[in-house]
Coordinates of C-alpha atoms in Angstrom, one line a residue:
M13 CA 8.0 -77.6 -25.1
N14 CA 6.4 -77.0 -21.6
E15 CA 9.4 -75.9 -19.5
L16 CA 9.7 -72.1 -19.5
E17 CA 13.2 -72.1 -17.7
C18 CA 16.5 -74.0 -18.1
T19 CA 19.6 -74.1 -16.1
P20 CA 23.0 -72.4 -17.1
A21 CA 24.4 -76.0 -17.4
Q22 CA 21.7 -77.1 -19.8
V23 CA 22.3 -74.0 -21.9
R24 CA 26.0 -74.8 -21.9
D25 CA 25.4 -78.2 -23.0
E26 CA 22.9 -77.4 -25.6
L27 CA 25.4 -74.7 -27.2
Q28 CA 27.9 -77.4 -27.7
S29 CA 25.3 -79.6 -29.5
E30 CA 24.9 -79.9 -33.4
A31 CA 21.9 -77.8 -33.4
P32 CA 22.6 -75.0 -30.8
P33 CA 19.9 -72.7 -29.8
R34 CA 19.8 -68.9 -30.5
L35 CA 20.8 -66.8 -27.7
V36 CA 18.8 -63.6 -27.2
D37 CA 20.0 -61.1 -24.6
V38 CA 17.0 -59.0 -23.3
R39 CA 19.0 -56.6 -21.1
E40 CA 19.7 -52.9 -21.7
A41 CA 22.5 -52.0 -24.1
S42 CA 24.7 -50.6 -21.1
E43 CA 24.5 -54.1 -19.5
W44 CA 25.4 -55.8 -22.8
D45 CA 28.4 -53.4 -23.0
L46 CA 29.6 -54.8 -19.5
V47 CA 29.3 -58.5 -20.2
H48 CA 27.5 -60.6 -22.8
L49 CA 27.5 -64.3 -23.8
E50 CA 29.4 -65.3 -27.0
G51 CA 27.0 -65.8 -29.8
G52 CA 24.4 -63.9 -28.1
R53 CA 22.4 -61.1 -29.7
L54 CA 21.0 -58.1 -28.0
L55 CA 17.3 -57.7 -28.4
D56 CA 16.1 -54.3 -29.7
Q57 CA 13.4 -53.4 -31.8
A58 CA 15.1 -54.1 -35.0
L59 CA 16.0 -57.6 -33.9
L60 CA 12.5 -58.2 -32.7
D61 CA 11.0 -57.2 -36.0
V62 CA 13.4 -59.7 -37.8
M63 CA 12.5 -62.6 -35.3
L64 CA 8.8 -62.0 -35.8
R65 CA 9.1 -61.7 -39.5
D66 CA 11.8 -64.2 -40.4
W67 CA 13.0 -66.7 -37.7
N68 CA 11.4 -70.1 -37.6
K69 CA 9.0 -70.3 -34.8
D70 CA 10.1 -73.8 -33.9
E71 CA 13.8 -73.2 -33.4
Q72 CA 15.4 -73.3 -30.1
I73 CA 15.7 -69.9 -28.6
I74 CA 17.1 -69.1 -25.1
C75 CA 16.6 -65.7 -23.6
Y76 CA 18.7 -64.4 -20.8
C77 CA 19.0 -61.2 -18.6
H78 CA 20.7 -60.3 -15.4
H79 CA 19.1 -62.4 -13.0
G80 CA 16.5 -64.3 -15.0
V81 CA 13.3 -62.0 -14.4
R82 CA 13.2 -60.0 -17.7
S83 CA 14.0 -63.0 -19.7
V84 CA 11.1 -65.0 -18.4
Q85 CA 8.7 -62.2 -19.3
A86 CA 10.5 -62.1 -22.8
A87 CA 10.2 -65.9 -23.3
L88 CA 6.3 -65.5 -22.5
Y89 CA 6.0 -62.8 -24.9
L90 CA 7.6 -64.6 -27.6
R91 CA 5.7 -67.8 -26.8
Q92 CA 2.6 -65.6 -27.3
Q93 CA 3.9 -64.6 -30.7
G94 CA 4.0 -68.3 -31.7
F95 CA 7.6 -69.3 -30.8
S96 CA 7.1 -72.9 -29.4
S97 CA 10.7 -73.7 -28.3
V98 CA 11.8 -70.4 -26.5
R99 CA 12.9 -70.6 -22.7
S100 CA 14.6 -68.4 -20.1
M101 CA 17.9 -69.1 -18.5
K102 CA 17.3 -69.4 -15.0
G103 CA 19.5 -67.1 -12.8
G104 CA 20.5 -65.1 -16.0
I105 CA 24.2 -64.1 -17.0
D106 CA 24.9 -63.6 -13.2
A107 CA 24.2 -67.4 -12.6
W108 CA 26.3 -68.1 -16.0
A109 CA 29.2 -66.2 -14.5
R110 CA 28.9 -68.0 -11.1
E111 CA 28.4 -71.6 -12.5
I112 CA 30.0 -71.8 -16.0
D113 CA 32.3 -69.3 -16.6
P114 CA 33.7 -67.4 -13.5
S115 CA 36.1 -65.2 -15.7
L116 CA 33.1 -63.3 -16.8
P117 CA 32.6 -59.9 -14.8
R118 CA 29.7 -59.7 -12.5
Y119 CA 27.8 -56.5 -11.8

């Protein structure tokens, strides 16, 4: 997989597929508490340890943050760790709230 970023619309469509990607939220816990995507998991050291140890390195993973900057860095890091199908959601949860689900709070 070459593309590092995907759009919120692509993420929405993939989440509705038979093999949905895992969502990894790379924001701070305080941001997670404000708003997060259903099915997402907040990345902390414990989750990172599990990911590196137990997750299939070929499964689809989509990272997201507030505006898509931190998630690009996280996706690049995970690719360096051997994850071949990890991407970042362009525009982050802010773009998701604007384009996909306007009911979500924005900050």
